[in-house]
Amino acid sequence: MAAASSQQFPHLLLVAALLALCLVGAASSSSSSMQMQCHEEDQEALLAVNSALGSPYHFASWTPDTFCCDWYDVDCDNTTGRVVGLTVFGDGNLTGAIPDAIANLTNLRTLVLHHLPGLTGNIPDSLALLSNLSQLTISSTGVSGPVPSFLSQLTELTLIDLSFNFFEGSIPASLADLPSLSSIDLSRNRLSGPVPSLLLSKCTDQAYLRLSHNNFSGAIPAGFAAVSFAHLDLSRNAFTGDASGVFGKGKPLQHLDLSRNGLAFSLTAVELPEQLSYIDLSHNAIRGRIPAQVADLAGLQLFNVSYNKMCGVVPTGGNMAKFNAYSYQHNKCLCGTPLPSCGHRFY
């Protein structure tokens, strides 16, 4: 019997170990399941969103007999189980207005409604209740109306992306009051009027502003000179006047697009940010010379000053060989490689 016991003992140890692992796994699974149980009010709010949009196939996983933290497009906080993210994108069959029921997701931090061309109507006032919202994206939809002024009440906002929609009217000046806002994208809409003078003035880090393909007019706000832009795109609008304030040595600016406006100022004495990788100033009324400093910007990948009123010799050396005549064409009197020789002209 002793010999038999010694032979069976390792097997008993193995069975015990496997049993322990199963128990640990079950406990872990149970704990995970408990963490993923969303609050009843969040589940009810999401089911109301589903119903308001006609229960589209996109929300097929949204069923009352399962926990909403396991549903497609839904993110929950692992500690509280509250719904903190709703990301709905890429469905051309989803139609209707933005449901008011979204406002009942009171712990929501991220709301993304992207590439939903059948989503229409205005942004509902009810979303003003989302006091914890940090990131708001409603882009590539059929949503229209004004950019709502109530957004300034959402003091946790760091990012607003309302690009590729049908918004009209002006930018609410109250958006400048948001203390943590660092990124705004309103490009490809039908917005007009001047840009609020203090927009993104409270941003203490790198700022991102995209307003291209709209109907904005007037001067670029003088206050922009004090904003630490990393990305600034004001292209294809009707801005006029002096834009030299957005330049400056030591600024973190990497991407600058001011093309296709009515800007008129001299580039001669402008100091360029050293980190620039993209600069398009084409189709304006900019005069003066190209700063020699352009040649020293090692990271510069695109440089375009075409269709302006500039004169002088195109700088040489450094990285200038990567830019062809297209970068300089249709100016008043620019010359030198890669343009025709300056001949006996003096500048």
Tab-separated table of C-alpha atoms in Angstrom:
chain	number	residue	atom	x	y	z
A	1	MET	CA	0.000	0.000	0.000
A	2	ALA	CA	2.875	2.337	0.821
A	3	ALA	CA	4.312	1.922	-2.697
A	4	ALA	CA	0.913	2.597	-4.275
A	5	SER	CA	0.436	5.765	-2.199
A	6	SER	CA	3.795	7.126	-3.201
A	7	GLN	CA	2.932	6.616	-6.860
A	8	GLN	CA	-0.470	8.296	-6.541
A	9	PHE	CA	0.696	11.267	-4.440
A	10	PRO	CA	2.089	13.328	-7.356
A	11	HIS	CA	-1.216	12.871	-9.173
A	12	LEU	CA	-3.118	14.076	-6.135
A	13	LEU	CA	-0.907	17.150	-5.969
A	14	LEU	CA	-1.565	17.875	-9.643
A	15	VAL	CA	-5.333	17.511	-9.211
A	16	ALA	CA	-5.231	19.814	-6.165
A	17	ALA	CA	-3.211	22.403	-8.076
A	18	LEU	CA	-5.612	22.341	-11.021
A	19	LEU	CA	-8.549	22.676	-8.645
A	20	ALA	CA	-6.942	25.681	-6.994
A	21	LEU	CA	-6.354	27.314	-10.365
A	22	CYS	CA	-9.975	26.760	-11.330
A	23	LEU	CA	-11.143	28.323	-8.067
A	24	VAL	CA	-8.849	31.336	-8.552
A	25	GLY	CA	-10.018	31.712	-12.153
A	26	ALA	CA	-13.644	31.525	-11.100
A	27	ALA	CA	-13.090	34.109	-8.387
A	28	SER	CA	-11.240	36.359	-10.802
A	29	SER	CA	-13.985	35.954	-13.401
A	30	SER	CA	-16.624	36.695	-10.775
A	31	SER	CA	-14.699	39.775	-9.613
A	32	SER	CA	-14.260	40.961	-13.209
A	33	SER	CA	-17.936	40.355	-13.874
A	34	MET	CA	-18.849	42.376	-10.789
A	35	GLN	CA	-16.614	45.236	-11.943
A	36	MET	CA	-18.243	45.266	-15.354
A	37	GLN	CA	-21.805	45.536	-14.011
A	38	CYS	CA	-22.879	49.019	-15.030
A	39	HIS	CA	-25.268	51.123	-12.997
A	40	GLU	CA	-28.960	50.732	-13.684
A	41	GLU	CA	-29.435	54.380	-14.688
A	42	ASP	CA	-26.607	54.120	-17.254
A	43	GLN	CA	-28.128	50.974	-18.724
A	44	GLU	CA	-31.528	52.652	-18.939
A	45	ALA	CA	-30.012	55.721	-20.604
A	46	LEU	CA	-28.245	53.649	-23.261
A	47	LEU	CA	-31.389	51.624	-23.970
A	48	ALA	CA	-33.231	54.926	-24.423
A	49	VAL	CA	-30.509	56.084	-26.859
A	50	ASN	CA	-30.963	52.860	-28.794
A	51	SER	CA	-34.732	53.297	-28.881
A	52	ALA	CA	-34.525	56.965	-29.962
A	53	LEU	CA	-32.400	55.949	-32.949
A	54	GLY	CA	-34.809	53.180	-33.955
A	55	SER	CA	-32.821	50.249	-32.505
A	56	PRO	CA	-30.342	50.064	-35.397
A	57	TYR	CA	-28.309	46.935	-36.049
A	58	HIS	CA	-25.232	48.893	-34.917
A	59	PHE	CA	-26.485	48.426	-31.350
A	60	ALA	CA	-27.342	44.734	-31.686
A	61	SER	CA	-25.317	43.936	-28.552
A	62	TRP	CA	-27.344	46.432	-26.499
A	63	THR	CA	-29.833	44.036	-24.925
A	64	PRO	CA	-31.469	44.369	-21.476
A	65	ASP	CA	-30.358	40.892	-20.397
A	66	THR	CA	-26.622	41.772	-20.596
A	67	PHE	CA	-24.508	44.321	-18.747
A	68	CYS	CA	-23.967	47.547	-20.688
A	69	CYS	CA	-20.246	47.605	-19.860
A	70	ASP	CA	-19.924	44.663	-22.265
A	71	TRP	CA	-21.786	46.452	-25.059
A	72	TYR	CA	-20.169	47.581	-28.285
A	73	ASP	CA	-19.127	51.291	-28.261
A	74	VAL	CA	-19.432	51.564	-24.448
A	75	ASP	CA	-16.572	52.125	-21.991
A	76	CYS	CA	-16.941	51.825	-18.228
A	77	ASP	CA	-14.730	52.886	-15.350
A	78	ASN	CA	-13.155	49.715	-13.918
A	79	THR	CA	-13.563	50.953	-10.363
A	80	THR	CA	-17.024	52.511	-10.306
A	81	GLY	CA	-18.642	50.634	-13.190
A	82	ARG	CA	-20.105	53.914	-14.457
A	83	VAL	CA	-20.256	54.559	-18.206
A	84	VAL	CA	-17.498	57.074	-19.007
A	85	GLY	CA	-17.182	56.665	-22.775
A	86	LEU	CA	-19.574	56.372	-25.707
A	87	THR	CA	-17.895	56.044	-29.108
A	88	VAL	CA	-20.208	55.474	-32.077
A	89	PHE	CA	-18.651	55.656	-35.543
A	90	GLY	CA	-18.654	54.391	-39.095
A	91	ASP	CA	-22.310	53.538	-39.758
A	92	GLY	CA	-24.034	55.054	-42.774
A	93	ASN	CA	-27.313	53.351	-41.861
A	94	LEU	CA	-27.737	54.979	-38.469
A	95	THR	CA	-30.260	57.841	-38.792
A	96	GLY	CA	-32.002	60.358	-36.577
A	97	ALA	CA	-31.180	63.223	-34.223
A	98	ILE	CA	-28.723	63.124	-31.330
A	99	PRO	CA	-30.836	61.590	-28.526
A	100	ASP	CA	-31.494	63.643	-25.377
A	101	ALA	CA	-31.033	60.417	-23.416
A	102	ILE	CA	-27.242	60.755	-23.792
A	103	ALA	CA	-27.481	63.506	-21.170
A	104	ASN	CA	-28.509	60.890	-18.596
A	105	LEU	CA	-25.027	59.365	-18.803
A	106	THR	CA	-23.932	61.800	-16.112
A	107	ASN	CA	-20.435	60.334	-15.663
A	108	LEU	CA	-19.591	60.508	-19.361
A	109	ARG	CA	-16.067	61.821	-20.068
A	110	THR	CA	-15.779	61.009	-23.777
A	111	LEU	CA	-18.522	61.299	-26.383
A	112	VAL	CA	-17.615	60.434	-29.984
A	113	LEU	CA	-20.175	60.454	-32.813
A	114	HIS	CA	-18.053	60.105	-35.944
A	115	HIS	CA	-18.727	59.299	-39.587
A	116	LEU	CA	-22.477	59.019	-39.116
A	117	PRO	CA	-23.874	60.875	-42.157
A	118	GLY	CA	-27.466	60.003	-41.226
A	119	LEU	CA	-27.215	61.767	-37.879
A	120	THR	CA	-29.053	65.102	-38.296
A	121	GLY	CA	-30.550	68.032	-36.397
A	122	ASN	CA	-28.922	70.325	-33.855
A	123	ILE	CA	-26.782	69.488	-30.854
A	124	PRO	CA	-29.447	69.212	-28.131
A	125	ASP	CA	-29.325	71.599	-25.170
A	126	SER	CA	-29.663	68.589	-22.884
A	127	LEU	CA	-25.970	67.786	-23.369
A	128	ALA	CA	-25.241	70.763	-21.089
A	129	LEU	CA	-25.870	68.280	-18.236
A	130	LEU	CA	-22.697	66.329	-19.083
A	131	SER	CA	-20.604	68.218	-16.543
A	132	ASN	CA	-17.819	65.581	-16.523
A	133	LEU	CA	-17.301	65.620	-20.294
A	134	SER	CA	-13.664	66.029	-21.296
A	135	GLN	CA	-13.717	65.187	-25.007
A	136	LEU	CA	-16.575	65.957	-27.389
A	137	THR	CA	-16.405	64.763	-30.994
A	138	ILE	CA	-19.322	65.135	-33.393
A	139	SER	CA	-17.695	64.904	-36.815
A	140	SER	CA	-18.534	63.808	-40.352
A	141	THR	CA	-22.261	63.852	-39.694
A	142	GLY	CA	-25.315	65.706	-40.986
A	143	VAL	CA	-25.634	67.708	-37.753
A	144	SER	CA	-26.346	71.420	-38.324
A	145	GLY	CA	-27.390	74.603	-36.542
A	146	PRO	CA	-25.180	76.824	-34.402
A	147	VAL	CA	-22.191	75.809	-32.312
A	148	PRO	CA	-24.009	75.816	-28.965
A	149	SER	CA	-22.940	78.385	-26.400
A	150	PHE	CA	-23.742	75.959	-23.569
A	151	LEU	CA	-20.442	74.207	-24.309
A	152	SER	CA	-18.795	76.880	-22.167
A	153	GLN	CA	-20.617	75.369	-19.155
A	154	LEU	CA	-18.752	72.078	-19.602
A	155	THR	CA	-15.689	73.231	-17.727
A	156	GLU	CA	-13.857	69.871	-17.963
A	157	LEU	CA	-13.640	70.013	-21.773
A	158	THR	CA	-10.140	69.651	-23.189
A	159	LEU	CA	-11.118	68.823	-26.792
A	160	ILE	CA	-13.958	69.917	-29.087
A	161	ASP	CA	-14.139	68.379	-32.571
A	162	LEU	CA	-17.156	69.465	-34.639
A	163	SER	CA	-15.477	69.097	-38.036
A	164	PHE	CA	-17.080	68.020	-41.336
A	165	ASN	CA	-20.651	68.977	-40.464
A	166	PHE	CA	-23.125	71.723	-41.431
A	167	PHE	CA	-22.781	74.177	-38.567
A	168	GLU	CA	-23.579	77.833	-39.296
A	169	GLY	CA	-23.173	81.117	-37.454
A	170	SER	CA	-20.210	82.253	-35.402
A	171	ILE	CA	-17.995	80.736	-32.735
A	172	PRO	CA	-19.441	81.536	-29.289
A	173	ALA	CA	-17.051	83.930	-27.542
A	174	SER	CA	-17.764	82.061	-24.297
A	175	LEU	CA	-15.665	79.086	-25.504
A	176	ALA	CA	-12.651	81.187	-24.555
A	177	ASP	CA	-13.694	80.823	-20.910
A	178	LEU	CA	-13.096	77.069	-20.815
A	179	PRO	CA	-10.111	76.630	-18.463
A	180	SER	CA	-8.726	73.334	-19.790
A	181	LEU	CA	-9.573	73.526	-23.492
A	182	SER	CA	-6.515	72.918	-25.685
A	183	SER	CA	-7.892	71.543	-28.965
A	184	ILE	CA	-10.665	72.875	-31.230
A	185	ASP	CA	-11.534	71.541	-34.688
A	186	LEU	CA	-14.362	73.326	-36.501
A	187	SER	CA	-13.050	72.765	-40.009
A	188	ARG	CA	-15.294	72.031	-42.991
A	189	ASN	CA	-18.487	73.719	-41.833
A	190	ARG	CA	-20.363	76.885	-42.837
A	191	LEU	CA	-19.226	79.083	-39.973
A	192	SER	CA	-18.633	82.798	-40.415
A	193	GLY	CA	-17.805	86.040	-38.652
A	194	PRO	CA	-14.703	86.938	-36.650
A	195	VAL	CA	-12.840	84.519	-34.407
A	196	PRO	CA	-13.175	85.287	-30.674
A	197	SER	CA	-10.140	87.301	-29.611
A	198	LEU	CA	-9.318	85.189	-26.546
A	199	LEU	CA	-9.951	81.728	-28.011
A	200	LEU	CA	-7.580	79.173	-26.405
A	201	SER	CA	-5.960	81.985	-24.406
A	202	LYS	CA	-6.280	79.916	-21.211
A	203	CYS	CA	-4.370	76.978	-22.700
A	204	THR	CA	-1.155	76.512	-20.747
A	205	ASP	CA	0.175	73.675	-22.906
A	206	GLN	CA	0.380	73.184	-26.677
A	207	ALA	CA	-2.780	74.324	-28.461
A	208	TYR	CA	-4.438	72.889	-31.572
A	209	LEU	CA	-6.841	74.987	-33.666
A	210	ARG	CA	-8.337	73.939	-37.001
A	211	LEU	CA	-10.823	76.303	-38.680
A	212	SER	CA	-10.193	75.554	-42.359
A	213	HIS	CA	-12.870	75.532	-45.086
A	214	ASN	CA	-15.296	77.981	-43.489
A	215	ASN	CA	-16.262	81.610	-44.094
A	216	PHE	CA	-14.459	83.309	-41.215
A	217	SER	CA	-13.431	86.905	-41.848
A	218	GLY	CA	-11.648	89.820	-40.228
A	219	ALA	CA	-8.214	89.881	-38.668
A	220	ILE	CA	-6.503	86.985	-36.967
A	221	PRO	CA	-6.869	87.845	-33.267
A	222	ALA	CA	-3.877	89.694	-31.829
A	223	GLY	CA	-4.200	87.449	-28.780
A	224	PHE	CA	-3.058	84.479	-30.855
A	225	ALA	CA	0.503	85.812	-30.488
A	226	ALA	CA	0.436	84.686	-26.847
A	227	VAL	CA	-1.003	81.203	-27.500
A	228	SER	CA	1.449	78.287	-27.690
A	229	PHE	CA	0.092	76.744	-30.863
A	230	ALA	CA	1.485	73.409	-32.013
A	231	HIS	CA	-0.995	73.180	-34.901
A	232	LEU	CA	-2.800	76.137	-36.480
A	233	ASP	CA	-4.898	75.760	-39.639
A	234	LEU	CA	-6.899	78.807	-40.741
A	235	SER	CA	-6.808	77.969	-44.446
A	236	ARG	CA	-9.602	78.607	-46.957
A	237	ASN	CA	-11.396	81.413	-45.172
A	238	ALA	CA	-11.495	85.189	-45.671
A	239	PHE	CA	-9.043	86.377	-43.040
A	240	THR	CA	-7.317	89.694	-43.744
A	241	GLY	CA	-4.539	91.816	-42.321
A	242	ASP	CA	-1.398	90.912	-40.414
A	243	ALA	CA	-0.659	87.325	-39.364
A	244	SER	CA	2.939	87.878	-38.268
A	245	GLY	CA	1.963	87.541	-34.594
A	246	VAL	CA	1.498	83.772	-34.861
A	247	PHE	CA	5.164	83.382	-35.785
A	248	GLY	CA	8.018	83.705	-33.338
A	249	LYS	CA	11.258	82.088	-32.328
A	250	GLY	CA	10.901	79.539	-29.554
A	251	LYS	CA	7.235	78.807	-30.163
A	252	PRO	CA	6.201	75.103	-30.348
A	253	LEU	CA	4.447	75.611	-33.713
A	254	GLN	CA	4.902	72.594	-36.004
A	255	HIS	CA	2.054	72.901	-38.511
A	256	LEU	CA	0.913	76.274	-39.907
A	257	ASP	CA	-1.577	76.641	-42.759
A	258	LEU	CA	-2.795	80.160	-43.577
A	259	SER	CA	-3.345	79.499	-47.272
A	260	ARG	CA	-6.179	80.896	-49.392
A	261	ASN	CA	-7.103	83.946	-47.359
A	262	GLY	CA	-6.606	87.681	-47.886
A	263	LEU	CA	-3.665	88.156	-45.523
A	264	ALA	CA	-1.350	91.087	-46.280
A	265	PHE	CA	1.872	91.597	-44.310
A	266	SER	CA	5.638	91.473	-44.800
A	267	LEU	CA	7.470	88.210	-44.189
A	268	THR	CA	10.924	89.821	-44.297
A	269	ALA	CA	11.502	90.279	-40.554
A	270	VAL	CA	9.413	87.351	-39.362
A	271	GLU	CA	11.178	84.856	-37.090
A	272	LEU	CA	10.102	81.298	-37.790
A	273	PRO	CA	9.505	78.708	-35.040
A	274	GLU	CA	12.350	76.204	-35.100
A	275	GLN	CA	10.110	73.134	-34.959
A	276	LEU	CA	8.097	73.926	-38.086
A	277	SER	CA	7.516	70.893	-40.290
A	278	TYR	CA	4.695	72.313	-42.438
A	279	ILE	CA	4.046	75.888	-43.533
A	280	ASP	CA	1.624	76.902	-46.284
A	281	LEU	CA	1.132	80.646	-46.863
A	282	SER	CA	0.027	80.368	-50.479
A	283	HIS	CA	-2.772	82.368	-52.117
A	284	ASN	CA	-2.589	85.531	-50.012
A	285	ALA	CA	-1.132	89.019	-50.502
A	286	ILE	CA	2.046	88.520	-48.482
A	287	ARG	CA	5.008	90.700	-49.451
A	288	GLY	CA	8.680	90.989	-48.559
A	289	ARG	CA	11.448	88.399	-48.739
A	290	ILE	CA	11.664	84.768	-47.723
A	291	PRO	CA	13.563	84.692	-44.405
A	292	ALA	CA	16.972	83.047	-44.777
A	293	GLN	CA	16.165	81.085	-41.621
A	294	VAL	CA	13.941	78.763	-43.698
A	295	ALA	CA	17.058	76.923	-44.875
A	296	ASP	CA	17.965	76.051	-41.268
A	297	LEU	CA	14.663	74.404	-40.353
A	298	ALA	CA	15.854	70.789	-40.457
A	299	GLY	CA	12.405	69.272	-39.902
A	300	LEU	CA	10.615	71.305	-42.561
A	301	GLN	CA	8.820	69.010	-45.021
A	302	LEU	CA	6.470	71.423	-46.785
A	303	PHE	CA	7.064	75.093	-47.604
A	304	ASN	CA	4.726	77.029	-49.894
A	305	VAL	CA	4.583	80.796	-50.461
A	306	SER	CA	3.185	80.642	-53.997
A	307	TYR	CA	0.568	83.121	-55.260
A	308	ASN	CA	1.668	86.081	-53.165
A	309	LYS	CA	3.483	89.402	-53.759
A	310	MET	CA	6.948	88.473	-52.573
A	311	CYS	CA	10.289	89.600	-53.980
A	312	GLY	CA	13.956	88.781	-53.523
A	313	VAL	CA	16.332	85.876	-53.852
A	314	VAL	CA	15.151	82.428	-52.759
A	315	PRO	CA	17.425	81.221	-49.919
A	316	THR	CA	19.818	78.374	-50.724
A	317	GLY	CA	21.611	75.676	-48.766
A	318	GLY	CA	20.319	73.672	-45.845
A	319	ASN	CA	17.075	71.939	-46.708
A	320	MET	CA	16.091	74.226	-49.596
A	321	ALA	CA	16.878	71.638	-52.288
A	322	LYS	CA	13.749	69.663	-51.342
A	323	PHE	CA	11.412	72.481	-52.448
A	324	ASN	CA	10.757	72.949	-56.171
A	325	ALA	CA	9.483	75.923	-58.173
A	326	TYR	CA	5.899	75.124	-57.192
A	327	SER	CA	6.660	76.449	-53.698
A	328	TYR	CA	7.416	79.934	-55.064
A	329	GLN	CA	5.486	80.381	-58.310
A	330	HIS	CA	3.238	83.364	-59.075
A	331	ASN	CA	4.937	85.972	-56.915
A	332	LYS	CA	5.851	89.536	-57.802
A	333	CYS	CA	9.602	89.107	-58.260
A	334	LEU	CA	11.089	86.080	-56.523
A	335	CYS	CA	14.120	84.684	-58.323
A	336	GLY	CA	17.037	82.296	-57.993
A	337	THR	CA	17.122	78.521	-57.800
A	338	PRO	CA	14.774	76.786	-58.456
A	339	LEU	CA	13.269	79.840	-60.182
A	340	PRO	CA	14.932	81.690	-63.079
A	341	SER	CA	18.154	83.567	-62.339
A	342	CYS	CA	17.910	87.015	-60.798
A	343	GLY	CA	20.143	88.429	-63.529
A	344	HIS	CA	21.180	91.999	-62.756
A	345	ARG	CA	18.300	92.701	-60.430
A	346	PHE	CA	19.210	93.793	-56.938
A	347	TYR	CA	17.080	93.302	-53.850
